[in-house]
JSON list of C-alpha atoms in Angstrom, two decimals:
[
{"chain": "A", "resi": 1, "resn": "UNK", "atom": "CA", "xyz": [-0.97, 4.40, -12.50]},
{"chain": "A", "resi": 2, "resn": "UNK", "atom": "CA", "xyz": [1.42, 4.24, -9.53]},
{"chain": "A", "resi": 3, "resn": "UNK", "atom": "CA", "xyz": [2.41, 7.80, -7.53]},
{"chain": "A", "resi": 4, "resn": "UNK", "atom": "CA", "xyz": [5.23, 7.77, -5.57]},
{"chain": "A", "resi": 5, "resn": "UNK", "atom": "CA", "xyz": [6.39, 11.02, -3.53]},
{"chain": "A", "resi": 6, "resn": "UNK", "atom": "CA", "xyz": [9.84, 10.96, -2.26]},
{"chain": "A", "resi": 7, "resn": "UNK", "atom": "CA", "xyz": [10.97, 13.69, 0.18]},
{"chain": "A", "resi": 8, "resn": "UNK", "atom": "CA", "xyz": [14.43, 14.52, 0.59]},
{"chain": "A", "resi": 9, "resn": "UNK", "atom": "CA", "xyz": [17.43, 12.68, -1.00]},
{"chain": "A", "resi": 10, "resn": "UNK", "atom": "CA", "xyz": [17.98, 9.34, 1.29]},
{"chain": "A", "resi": 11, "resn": "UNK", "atom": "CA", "xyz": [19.76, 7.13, -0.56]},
{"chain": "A", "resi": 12, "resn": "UNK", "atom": "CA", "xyz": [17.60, 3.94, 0.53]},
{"chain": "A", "resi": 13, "resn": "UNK", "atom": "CA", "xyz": [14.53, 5.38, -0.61]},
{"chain": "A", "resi": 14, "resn": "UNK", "atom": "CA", "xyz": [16.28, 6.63, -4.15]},
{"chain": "A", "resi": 15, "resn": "UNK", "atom": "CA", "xyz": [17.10, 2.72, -4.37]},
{"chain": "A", "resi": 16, "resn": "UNK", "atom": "CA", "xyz": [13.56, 1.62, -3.53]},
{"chain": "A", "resi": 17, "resn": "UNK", "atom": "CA", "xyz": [11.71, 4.08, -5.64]},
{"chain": "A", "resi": 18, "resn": "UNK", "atom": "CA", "xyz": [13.89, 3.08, -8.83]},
{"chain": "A", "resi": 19, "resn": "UNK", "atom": "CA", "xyz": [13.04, -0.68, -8.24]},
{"chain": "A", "resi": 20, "resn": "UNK", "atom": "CA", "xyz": [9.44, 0.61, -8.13]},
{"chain": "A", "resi": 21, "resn": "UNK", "atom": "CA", "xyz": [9.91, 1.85, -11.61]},
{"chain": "A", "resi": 22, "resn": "UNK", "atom": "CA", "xyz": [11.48, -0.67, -12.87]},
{"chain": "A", "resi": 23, "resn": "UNK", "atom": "CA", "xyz": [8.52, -3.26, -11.36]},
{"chain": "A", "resi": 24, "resn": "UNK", "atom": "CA", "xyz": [5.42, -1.28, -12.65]},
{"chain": "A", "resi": 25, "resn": "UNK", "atom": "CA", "xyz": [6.90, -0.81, -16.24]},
{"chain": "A", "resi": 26, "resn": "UNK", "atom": "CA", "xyz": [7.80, -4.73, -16.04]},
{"chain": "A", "resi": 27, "resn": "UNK", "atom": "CA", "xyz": [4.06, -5.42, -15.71]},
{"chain": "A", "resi": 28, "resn": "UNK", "atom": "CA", "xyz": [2.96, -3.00, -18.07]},
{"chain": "A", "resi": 29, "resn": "UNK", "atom": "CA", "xyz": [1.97, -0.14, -15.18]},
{"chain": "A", "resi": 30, "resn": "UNK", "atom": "CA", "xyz": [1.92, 3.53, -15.58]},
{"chain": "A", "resi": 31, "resn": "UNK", "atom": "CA", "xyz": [4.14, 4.87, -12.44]},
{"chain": "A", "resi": 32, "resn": "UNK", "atom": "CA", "xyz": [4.93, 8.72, -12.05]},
{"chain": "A", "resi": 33, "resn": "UNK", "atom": "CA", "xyz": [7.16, 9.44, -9.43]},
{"chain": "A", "resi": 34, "resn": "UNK", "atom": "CA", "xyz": [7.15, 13.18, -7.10]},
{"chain": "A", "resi": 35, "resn": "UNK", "atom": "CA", "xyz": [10.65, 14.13, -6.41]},
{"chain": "A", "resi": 36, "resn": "UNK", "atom": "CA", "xyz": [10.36, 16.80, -3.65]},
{"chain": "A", "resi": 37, "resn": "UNK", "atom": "CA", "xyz": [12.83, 19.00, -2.08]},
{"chain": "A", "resi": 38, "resn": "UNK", "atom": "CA", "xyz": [13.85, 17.85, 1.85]},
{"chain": "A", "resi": 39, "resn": "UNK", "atom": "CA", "xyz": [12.72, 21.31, 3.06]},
{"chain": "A", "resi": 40, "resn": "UNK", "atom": "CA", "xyz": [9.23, 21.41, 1.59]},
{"chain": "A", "resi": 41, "resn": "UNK", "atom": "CA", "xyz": [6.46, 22.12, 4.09]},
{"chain": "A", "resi": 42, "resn": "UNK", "atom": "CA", "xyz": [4.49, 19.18, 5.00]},
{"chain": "A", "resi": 43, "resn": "UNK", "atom": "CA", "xyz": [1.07, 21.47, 4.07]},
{"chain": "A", "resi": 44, "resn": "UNK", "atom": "CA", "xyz": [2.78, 21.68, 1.20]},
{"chain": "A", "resi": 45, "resn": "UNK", "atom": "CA", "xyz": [3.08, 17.67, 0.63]},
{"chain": "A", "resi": 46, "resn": "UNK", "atom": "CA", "xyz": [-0.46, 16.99, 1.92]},
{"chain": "A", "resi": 47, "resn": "UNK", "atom": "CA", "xyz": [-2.01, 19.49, -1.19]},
{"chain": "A", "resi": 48, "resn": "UNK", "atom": "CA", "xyz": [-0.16, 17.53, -3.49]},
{"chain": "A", "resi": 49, "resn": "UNK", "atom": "CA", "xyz": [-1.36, 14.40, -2.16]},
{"chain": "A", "resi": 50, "resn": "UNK", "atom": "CA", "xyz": [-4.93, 15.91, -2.08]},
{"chain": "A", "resi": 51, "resn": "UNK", "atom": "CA", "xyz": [-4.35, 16.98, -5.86]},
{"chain": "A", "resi": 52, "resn": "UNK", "atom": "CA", "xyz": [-3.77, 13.05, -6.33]},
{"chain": "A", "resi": 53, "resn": "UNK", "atom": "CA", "xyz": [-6.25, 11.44, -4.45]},
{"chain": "A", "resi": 54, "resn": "UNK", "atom": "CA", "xyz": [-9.13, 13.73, -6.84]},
{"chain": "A", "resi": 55, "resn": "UNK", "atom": "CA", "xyz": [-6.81, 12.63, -10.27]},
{"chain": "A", "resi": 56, "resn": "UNK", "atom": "CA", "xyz": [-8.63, 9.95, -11.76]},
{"chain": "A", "resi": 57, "resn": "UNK", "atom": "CA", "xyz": [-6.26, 8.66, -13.57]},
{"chain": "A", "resi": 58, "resn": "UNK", "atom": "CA", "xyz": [-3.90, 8.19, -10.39]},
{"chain": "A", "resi": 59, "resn": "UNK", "atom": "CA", "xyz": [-5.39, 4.76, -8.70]},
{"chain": "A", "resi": 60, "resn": "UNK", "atom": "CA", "xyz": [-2.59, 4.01, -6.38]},
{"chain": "A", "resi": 61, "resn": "UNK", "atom": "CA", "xyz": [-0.34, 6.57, -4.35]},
{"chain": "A", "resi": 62, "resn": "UNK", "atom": "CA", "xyz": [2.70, 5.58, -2.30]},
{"chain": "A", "resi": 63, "resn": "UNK", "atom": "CA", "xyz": [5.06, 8.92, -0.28]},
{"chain": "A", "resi": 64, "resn": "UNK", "atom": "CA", "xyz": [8.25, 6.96, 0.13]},
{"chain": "A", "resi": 65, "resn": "UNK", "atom": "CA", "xyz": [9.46, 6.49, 3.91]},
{"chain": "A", "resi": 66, "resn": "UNK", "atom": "CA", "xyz": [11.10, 7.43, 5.96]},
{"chain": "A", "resi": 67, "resn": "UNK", "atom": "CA", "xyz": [10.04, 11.08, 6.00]},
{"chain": "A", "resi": 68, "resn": "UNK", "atom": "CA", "xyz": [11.94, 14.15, 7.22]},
{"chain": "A", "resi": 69, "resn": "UNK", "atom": "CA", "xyz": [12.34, 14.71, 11.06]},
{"chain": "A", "resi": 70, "resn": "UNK", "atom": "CA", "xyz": [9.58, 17.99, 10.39]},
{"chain": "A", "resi": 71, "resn": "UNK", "atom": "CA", "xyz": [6.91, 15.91, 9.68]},
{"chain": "A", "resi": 72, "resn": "UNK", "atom": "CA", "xyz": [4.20, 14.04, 11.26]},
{"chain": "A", "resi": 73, "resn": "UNK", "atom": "CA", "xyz": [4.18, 10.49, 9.22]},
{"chain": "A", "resi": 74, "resn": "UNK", "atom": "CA", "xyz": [0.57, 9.94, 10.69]},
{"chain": "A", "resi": 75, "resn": "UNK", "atom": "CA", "xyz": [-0.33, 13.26, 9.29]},
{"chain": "A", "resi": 76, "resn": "UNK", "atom": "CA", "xyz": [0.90, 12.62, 5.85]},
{"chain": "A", "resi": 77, "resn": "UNK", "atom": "CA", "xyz": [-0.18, 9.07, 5.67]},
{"chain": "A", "resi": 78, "resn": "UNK", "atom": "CA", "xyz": [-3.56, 9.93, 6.83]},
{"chain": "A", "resi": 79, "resn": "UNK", "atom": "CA", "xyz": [-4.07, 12.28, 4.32]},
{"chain": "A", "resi": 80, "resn": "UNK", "atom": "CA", "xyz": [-4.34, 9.57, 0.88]},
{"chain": "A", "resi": 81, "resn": "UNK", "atom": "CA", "xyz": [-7.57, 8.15, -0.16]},
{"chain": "A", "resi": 82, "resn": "UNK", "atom": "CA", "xyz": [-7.20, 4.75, 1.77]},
{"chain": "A", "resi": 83, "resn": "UNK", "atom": "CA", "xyz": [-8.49, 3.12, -1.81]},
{"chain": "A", "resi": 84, "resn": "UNK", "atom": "CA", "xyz": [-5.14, 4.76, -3.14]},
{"chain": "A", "resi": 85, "resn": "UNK", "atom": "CA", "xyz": [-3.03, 3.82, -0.14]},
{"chain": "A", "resi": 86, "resn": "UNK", "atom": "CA", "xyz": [-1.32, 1.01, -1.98]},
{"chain": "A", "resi": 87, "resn": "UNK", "atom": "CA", "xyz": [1.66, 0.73, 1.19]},
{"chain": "A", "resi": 88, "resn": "UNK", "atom": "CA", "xyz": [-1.51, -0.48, 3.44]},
{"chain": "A", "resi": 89, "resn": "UNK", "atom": "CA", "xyz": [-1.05, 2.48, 5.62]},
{"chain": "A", "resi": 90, "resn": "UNK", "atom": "CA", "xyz": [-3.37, 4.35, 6.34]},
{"chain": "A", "resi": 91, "resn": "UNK", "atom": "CA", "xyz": [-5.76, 3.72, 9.89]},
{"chain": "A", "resi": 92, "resn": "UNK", "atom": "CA", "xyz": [-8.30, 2.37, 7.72]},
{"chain": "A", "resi": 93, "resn": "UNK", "atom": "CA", "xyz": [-5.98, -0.02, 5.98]},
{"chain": "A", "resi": 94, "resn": "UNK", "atom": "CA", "xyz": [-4.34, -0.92, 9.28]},
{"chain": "A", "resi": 95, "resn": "UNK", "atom": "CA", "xyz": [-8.00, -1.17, 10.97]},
{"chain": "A", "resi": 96, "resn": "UNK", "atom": "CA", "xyz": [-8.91, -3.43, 8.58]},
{"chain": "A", "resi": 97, "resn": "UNK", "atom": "CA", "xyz": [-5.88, -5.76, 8.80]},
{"chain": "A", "resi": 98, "resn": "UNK", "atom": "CA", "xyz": [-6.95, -6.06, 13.05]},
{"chain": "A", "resi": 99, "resn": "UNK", "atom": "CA", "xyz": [-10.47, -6.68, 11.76]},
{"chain": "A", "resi": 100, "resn": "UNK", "atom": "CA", "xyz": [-9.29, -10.12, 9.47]},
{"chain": "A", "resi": 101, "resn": "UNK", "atom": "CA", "xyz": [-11.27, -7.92, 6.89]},
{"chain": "A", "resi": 102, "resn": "UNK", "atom": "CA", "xyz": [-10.38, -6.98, 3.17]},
{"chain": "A", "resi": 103, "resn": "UNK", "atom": "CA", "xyz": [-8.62, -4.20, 2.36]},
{"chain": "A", "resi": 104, "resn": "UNK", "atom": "CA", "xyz": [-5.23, -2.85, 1.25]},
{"chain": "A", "resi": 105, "resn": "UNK", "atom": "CA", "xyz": [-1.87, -5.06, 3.14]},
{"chain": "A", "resi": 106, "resn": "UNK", "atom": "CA", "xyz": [1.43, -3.27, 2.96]},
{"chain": "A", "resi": 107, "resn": "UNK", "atom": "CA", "xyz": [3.17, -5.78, 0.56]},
{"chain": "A", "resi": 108, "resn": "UNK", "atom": "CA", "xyz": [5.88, -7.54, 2.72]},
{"chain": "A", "resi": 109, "resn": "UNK", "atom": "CA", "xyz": [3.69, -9.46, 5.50]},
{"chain": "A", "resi": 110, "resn": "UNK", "atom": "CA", "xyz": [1.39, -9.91, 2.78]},
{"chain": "A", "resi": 111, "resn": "UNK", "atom": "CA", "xyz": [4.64, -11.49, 1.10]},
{"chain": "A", "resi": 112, "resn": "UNK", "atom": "CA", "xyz": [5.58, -13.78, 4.56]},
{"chain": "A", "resi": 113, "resn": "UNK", "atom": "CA", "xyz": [2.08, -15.18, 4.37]},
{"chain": "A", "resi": 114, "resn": "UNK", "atom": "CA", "xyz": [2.58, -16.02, 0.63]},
{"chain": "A", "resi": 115, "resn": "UNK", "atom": "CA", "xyz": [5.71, -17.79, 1.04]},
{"chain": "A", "resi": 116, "resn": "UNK", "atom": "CA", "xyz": [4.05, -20.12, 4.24]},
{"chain": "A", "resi": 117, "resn": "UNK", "atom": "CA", "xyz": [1.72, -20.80, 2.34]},
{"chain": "A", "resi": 118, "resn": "UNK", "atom": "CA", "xyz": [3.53, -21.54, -0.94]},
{"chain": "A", "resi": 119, "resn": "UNK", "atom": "CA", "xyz": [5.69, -23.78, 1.54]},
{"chain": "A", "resi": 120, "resn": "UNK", "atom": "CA", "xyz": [2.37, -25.19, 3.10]},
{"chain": "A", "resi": 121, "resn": "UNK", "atom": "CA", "xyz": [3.59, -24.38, 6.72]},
{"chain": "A", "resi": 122, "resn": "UNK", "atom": "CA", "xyz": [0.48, -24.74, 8.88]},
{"chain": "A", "resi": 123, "resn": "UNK", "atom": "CA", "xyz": [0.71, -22.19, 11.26]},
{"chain": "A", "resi": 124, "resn": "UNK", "atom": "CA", "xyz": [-2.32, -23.71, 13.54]},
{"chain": "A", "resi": 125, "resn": "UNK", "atom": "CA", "xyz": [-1.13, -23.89, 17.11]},
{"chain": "A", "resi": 126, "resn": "UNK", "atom": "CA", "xyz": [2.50, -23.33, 16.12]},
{"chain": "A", "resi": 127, "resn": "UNK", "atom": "CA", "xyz": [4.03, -20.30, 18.42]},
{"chain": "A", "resi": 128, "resn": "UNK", "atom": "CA", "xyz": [5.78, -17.93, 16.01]},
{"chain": "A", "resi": 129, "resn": "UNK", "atom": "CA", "xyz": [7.84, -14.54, 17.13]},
{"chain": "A", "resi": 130, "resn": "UNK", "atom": "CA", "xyz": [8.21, -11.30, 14.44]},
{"chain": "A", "resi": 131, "resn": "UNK", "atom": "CA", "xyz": [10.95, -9.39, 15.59]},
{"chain": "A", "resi": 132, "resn": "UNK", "atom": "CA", "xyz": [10.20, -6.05, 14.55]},
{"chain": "A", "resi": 133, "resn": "UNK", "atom": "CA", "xyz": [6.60, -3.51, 15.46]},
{"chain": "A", "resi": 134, "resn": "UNK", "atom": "CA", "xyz": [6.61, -1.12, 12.67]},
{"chain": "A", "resi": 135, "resn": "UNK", "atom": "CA", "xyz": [3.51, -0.85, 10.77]},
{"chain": "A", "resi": 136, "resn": "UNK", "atom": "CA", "xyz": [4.77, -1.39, 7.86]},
{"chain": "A", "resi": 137, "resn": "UNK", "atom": "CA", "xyz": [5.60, -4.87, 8.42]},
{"chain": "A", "resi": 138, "resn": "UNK", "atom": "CA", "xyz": [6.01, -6.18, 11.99]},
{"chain": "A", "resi": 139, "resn": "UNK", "atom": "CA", "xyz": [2.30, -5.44, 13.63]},
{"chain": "A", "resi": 140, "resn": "UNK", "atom": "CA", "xyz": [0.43, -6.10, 10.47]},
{"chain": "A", "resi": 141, "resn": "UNK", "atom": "CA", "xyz": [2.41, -9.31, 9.67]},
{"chain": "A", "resi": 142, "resn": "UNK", "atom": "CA", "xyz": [1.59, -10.23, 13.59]},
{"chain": "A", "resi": 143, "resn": "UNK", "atom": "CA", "xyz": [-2.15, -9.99, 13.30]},
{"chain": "A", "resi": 144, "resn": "UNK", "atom": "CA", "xyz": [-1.78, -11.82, 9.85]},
{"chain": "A", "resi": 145, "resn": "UNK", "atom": "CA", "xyz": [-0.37, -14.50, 11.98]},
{"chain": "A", "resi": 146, "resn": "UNK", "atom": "CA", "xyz": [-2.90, -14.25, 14.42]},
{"chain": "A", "resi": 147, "resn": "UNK", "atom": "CA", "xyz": [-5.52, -14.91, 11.69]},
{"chain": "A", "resi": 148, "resn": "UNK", "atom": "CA", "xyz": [-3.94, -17.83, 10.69]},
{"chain": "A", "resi": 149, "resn": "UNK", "atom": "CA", "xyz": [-4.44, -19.23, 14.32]},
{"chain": "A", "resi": 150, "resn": "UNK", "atom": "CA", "xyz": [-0.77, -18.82, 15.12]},
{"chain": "A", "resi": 151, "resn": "UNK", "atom": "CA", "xyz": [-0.09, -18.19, 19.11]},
{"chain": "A", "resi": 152, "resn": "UNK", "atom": "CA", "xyz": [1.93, -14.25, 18.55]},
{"chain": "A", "resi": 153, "resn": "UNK", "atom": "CA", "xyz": [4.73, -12.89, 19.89]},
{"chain": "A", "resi": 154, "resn": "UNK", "atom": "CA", "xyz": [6.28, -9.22, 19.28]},
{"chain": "A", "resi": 155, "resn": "UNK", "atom": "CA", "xyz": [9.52, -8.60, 19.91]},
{"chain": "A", "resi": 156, "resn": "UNK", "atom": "CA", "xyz": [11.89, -5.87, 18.86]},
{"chain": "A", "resi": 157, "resn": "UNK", "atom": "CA", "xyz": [15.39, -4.48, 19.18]},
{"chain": "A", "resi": 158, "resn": "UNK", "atom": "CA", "xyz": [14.87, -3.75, 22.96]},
{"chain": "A", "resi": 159, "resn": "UNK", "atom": "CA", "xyz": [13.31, -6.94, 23.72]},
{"chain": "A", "resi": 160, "resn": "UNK", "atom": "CA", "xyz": [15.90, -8.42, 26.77]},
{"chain": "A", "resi": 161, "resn": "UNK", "atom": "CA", "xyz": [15.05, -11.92, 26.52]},
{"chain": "A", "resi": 162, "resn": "UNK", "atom": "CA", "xyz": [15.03, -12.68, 22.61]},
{"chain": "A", "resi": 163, "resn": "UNK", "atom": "CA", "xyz": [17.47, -15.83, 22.59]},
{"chain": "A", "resi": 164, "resn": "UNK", "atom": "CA", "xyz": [15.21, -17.53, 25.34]},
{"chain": "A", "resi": 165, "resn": "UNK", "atom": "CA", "xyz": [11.86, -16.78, 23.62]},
{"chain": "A", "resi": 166, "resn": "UNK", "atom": "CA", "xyz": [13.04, -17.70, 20.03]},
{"chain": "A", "resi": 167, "resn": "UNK", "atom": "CA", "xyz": [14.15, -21.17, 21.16]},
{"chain": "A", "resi": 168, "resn": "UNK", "atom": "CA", "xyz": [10.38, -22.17, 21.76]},
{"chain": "A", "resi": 169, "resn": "UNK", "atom": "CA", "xyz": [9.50, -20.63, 18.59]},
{"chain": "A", "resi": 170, "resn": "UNK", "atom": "CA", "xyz": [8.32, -22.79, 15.55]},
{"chain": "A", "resi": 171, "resn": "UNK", "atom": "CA", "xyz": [8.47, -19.58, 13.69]},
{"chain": "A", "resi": 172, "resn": "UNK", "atom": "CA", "xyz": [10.63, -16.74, 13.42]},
{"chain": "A", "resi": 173, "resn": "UNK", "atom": "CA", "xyz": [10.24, -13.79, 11.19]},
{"chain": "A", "resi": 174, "resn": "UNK", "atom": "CA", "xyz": [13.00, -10.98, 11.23]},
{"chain": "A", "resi": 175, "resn": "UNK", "atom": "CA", "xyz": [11.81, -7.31, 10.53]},
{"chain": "A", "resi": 176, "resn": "UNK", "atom": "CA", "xyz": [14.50, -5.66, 12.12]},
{"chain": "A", "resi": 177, "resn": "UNK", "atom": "CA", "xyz": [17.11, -3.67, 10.29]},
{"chain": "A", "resi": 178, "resn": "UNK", "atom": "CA", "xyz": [19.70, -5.16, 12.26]},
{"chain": "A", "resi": 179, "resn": "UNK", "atom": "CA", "xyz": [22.20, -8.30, 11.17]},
{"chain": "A", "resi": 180, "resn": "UNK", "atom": "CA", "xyz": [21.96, -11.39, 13.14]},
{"chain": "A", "resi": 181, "resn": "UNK", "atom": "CA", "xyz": [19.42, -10.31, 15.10]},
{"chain": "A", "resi": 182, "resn": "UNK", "atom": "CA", "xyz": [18.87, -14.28, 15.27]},
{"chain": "A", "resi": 183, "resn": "UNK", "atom": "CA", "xyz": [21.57, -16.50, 15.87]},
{"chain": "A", "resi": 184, "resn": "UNK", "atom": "CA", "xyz": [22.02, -19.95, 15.06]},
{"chain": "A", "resi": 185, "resn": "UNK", "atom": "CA", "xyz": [21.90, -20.54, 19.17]},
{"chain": "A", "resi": 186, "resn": "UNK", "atom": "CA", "xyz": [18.08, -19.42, 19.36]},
{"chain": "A", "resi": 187, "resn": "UNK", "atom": "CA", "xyz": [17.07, -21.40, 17.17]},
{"chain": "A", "resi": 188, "resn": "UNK", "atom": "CA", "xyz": [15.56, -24.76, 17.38]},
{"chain": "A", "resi": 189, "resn": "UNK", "atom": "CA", "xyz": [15.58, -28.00, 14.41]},
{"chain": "A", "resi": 190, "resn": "UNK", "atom": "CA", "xyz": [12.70, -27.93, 12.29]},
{"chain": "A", "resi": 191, "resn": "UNK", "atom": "CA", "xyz": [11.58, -24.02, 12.38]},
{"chain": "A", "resi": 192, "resn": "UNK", "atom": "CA", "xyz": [11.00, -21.90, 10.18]},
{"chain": "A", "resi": 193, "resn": "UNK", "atom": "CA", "xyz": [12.94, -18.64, 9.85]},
{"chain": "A", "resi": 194, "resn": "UNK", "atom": "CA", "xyz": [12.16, -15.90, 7.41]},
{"chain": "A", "resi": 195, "resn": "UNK", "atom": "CA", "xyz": [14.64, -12.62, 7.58]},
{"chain": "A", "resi": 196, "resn": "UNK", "atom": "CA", "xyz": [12.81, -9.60, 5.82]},
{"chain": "A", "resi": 197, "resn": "UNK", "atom": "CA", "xyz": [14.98, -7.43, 7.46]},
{"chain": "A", "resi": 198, "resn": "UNK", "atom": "CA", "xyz": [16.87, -4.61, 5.15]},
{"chain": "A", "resi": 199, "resn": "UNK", "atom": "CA", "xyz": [19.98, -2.75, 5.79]},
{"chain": "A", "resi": 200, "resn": "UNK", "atom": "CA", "xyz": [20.74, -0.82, 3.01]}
]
């Protein structure tokens, strides 16, 4: 059974918490979802998300980001049971990801490193850029790279040189949520671009 707490009313996060819904009862998963007023105390949040991480019949737990400008993400995130964290967030999670050992991977780098490898793209030697730091998907898909012997780069909105580092790239992975970002002028034949950028 999948928990997910949404704070506040932000229309992204109504969108991405219905197509939660509608994913776990496609599989044939339980999902309950929190719907919590904008103003509620982030004490108040983290004893709810105690309550869940002691309900046994609650095995993954998921507070829908962003969060409201009054609380401390870190806090909130650091509060679930990491073996309920199923967004990969948590310092353990994350710790585990720099490691190269098992544990929980926030879904869309995990998702990147499916779709090389569904498309057999050896990423030995090859220099590849992500364009975007969050932890959510641009550092975690960058040491997943890494692992995979790929030579890293990090780059991000306020990166000044971006057109003259993509155009060595072999790879290029867009996390921003920015369009065009990457141009068809920084970009070299034969790479491989993946945009998992949203701008809803």
């Amino acid at each position: 059974c999948l928990l997910v707490i949404l704070v506040g009313d932000d229309q992204a996060s109504q969108i991405y918490v219905s197509s939660k819904e509608k994913a776990c009862k496609r599989v044939g998963m339980e999902s309950k979802t929190i719907v919590l007023e904008e103003n509620i105390s982030q004490k108040e949040l983290i004893k709810i998300i105690q309550k869940a991480n002691e309900d046994k019949n609650i095995t993954g737990i998921l507070v829908q980001m962003p969060l409201p400008n009054h609380m401390n993400t870190k806090a909130v995130v650091g509060a679930i049971d990491p073996i309920k964290d199923v967004d990969g967030l948590h310092a353990v999670n994350q710790g585990k990801i720099m490691l190269g050992e098992s544990g929980i991977v926030p879904c869309t780098p995990k998702g990147v490193i499916r779709l090389l490898d569904e498309y057999h793209v050896d990423l030995t030697g090859k220099n590849a850029i992500v364009i975007g730091r969050s932890i959510l998907v641009g550092a975690p898909l960058a040491q997943l790279l890494l692992h995979k012997n790929a030579t890293v780069t990090i780059a991000h909105s306020k990166t000044k040189n971006l057109k003259e580092l993509c155009a060595n790239m072999d790879v290029i992975i867009s996390a921003v949520g920015k369009p065009k970002m990457v141009t068809e002028d920084m970009v070299k034949e034969d790479v491989v671009v993946i945009d998992v950028g949203c701008t809803i």
